[in-house]
Amino acid sequence: MFTQNLMKGTSTCFFRSAEKEFLVDLNGKTSEVEVFKELKEAGIDCIELSFNYDRYINFMDFPNNAEKYAEYAKEAGITLFSIHLPFSQMHDISVTSEEQRNTIISANEAIIKAAAGIGIKVAVLHPSSEPIEDSEREERKRLSREAIVYLKKVADEAGITLAVENLPRTCLCNTSGEMIELLNGTGVGVIFDTNHSLIETNEVFIRNLTKAALRIVSLHISDYDFTDEKHRLPGDGINDWKTIFAALEENGYEGPLMYEVIKVPKGREQVPFCDLAENMKKLANGQI
């Protein structure tokens, strides 16, 4: 299987809990290095940084401290592959408030430039938050596309790939047709989340993107029940991974097997790094 040759990775959302988040201190050598080393020793090759706006801007000051994270990763021998730009109802590139929209676009621009400066390859962007009423959907799509086009130019100039993620429920890009409509002609890549498609199967969604010549540059891998997103370990839901990977191969996928599972998935106790890595290995080998 072509998946056996792909890098194995995880989002830092795996480390979050209700009490605290990963990467808590920038004063000297802290827990980041040790966590990165544990991941590498378990067999994980790369990570996606994923935090909220407050964490990136007010706590981490990522635009001015990005090199710290590059140093931690280099020491551990792990690759910083991607960065998830902040997302929430307050930090939505499609929101109708111009002031609010400009704030998040400016923050995204700063994070994109900082990430590119330390060699991160992909910046992950949500096209909207939710809820979105039918009466405002066209306007929200227009505003989202304007922001995407602008941030694509920023990313190109910085030397990083901008990629938009498919989303569930009433968010924008909740179907392949809407995603194609929104992204057609922008030149951006796609992040495909395997637990967000609630209207059509993952296989159909991916194949429609392929027909529209939209390139999938990375994944958010987790399992679910087709009812709502669950972020469970592959094998704990009902995804048909063989058909998903067949569709990804047709798309020409070369990115990592980037997991986006939560620390304590439903039906399991806290998942240790070694079990996470073992699940990745089985998935890559077609055993799930």
PDB file of C-alpha atoms in Angstrom, residues 2 10 22 25 35 38 44 47 51 55 70 73 96 112 123 201 230-231 236 254 256 285:
ATOM      1  CA  PHE A   2       1.190   3.517  -0.813  1.00  0.00           C
ATOM      2  CA  THR A  10      -0.272  13.835  15.044  1.00  0.00           C
ATOM      3  CA  PHE A  22       0.514  21.468  25.524  1.00  0.00           C
ATOM      4  CA  ASP A  25       6.384  27.706  28.810  1.00  0.00           C
ATOM      5  CA  VAL A  35       7.239  15.384  24.501  1.00  0.00           C
ATOM      6  CA  GLU A  38       8.740  10.719  23.232  1.00  0.00           C
ATOM      7  CA  ILE A  44       5.904   9.346  14.992  1.00  0.00           C
ATOM      8  CA  ILE A  47       3.354  17.039  14.084  1.00  0.00           C
ATOM      9  CA  PHE A  51      -3.969  25.986  19.197  1.00  0.00           C
ATOM     10  CA  ARG A  55      -2.794  30.569  22.877  1.00  0.00           C
ATOM     11  CA  ALA A  70      11.719  24.849  15.539  1.00  0.00           C
ATOM     12  CA  ALA A  73      11.583  19.880  17.081  1.00  0.00           C
ATOM     13  CA  THR A  96     -19.903  39.613   8.489  1.00  0.00           C
ATOM     14  CA  ILE A 112       1.495  32.074   8.392  1.00  0.00           C
ATOM     15  CA  ALA A 123      -1.034  26.204   6.961  1.00  0.00           C
ATOM     16  CA  THR A 201     -19.165   9.381   2.127  1.00  0.00           C
ATOM     17  CA  LYS A 230     -15.974  12.066  17.147  1.00  0.00           C
ATOM     18  CA  HIS A 231     -12.160  12.206  16.712  1.00  0.00           C
ATOM     19  CA  ASP A 236     -13.152   2.568  16.672  1.00  0.00           C
ATOM     20  CA  GLU A 254       1.771  12.372  -0.784  1.00  0.00           C
ATOM     21  CA  PRO A 256       1.486  12.465   6.046  1.00  0.00           C
ATOM     22  CA  ASN A 285      -0.357  -1.485   6.601  1.00  0.00           C
TER      23      ASN A 285
END
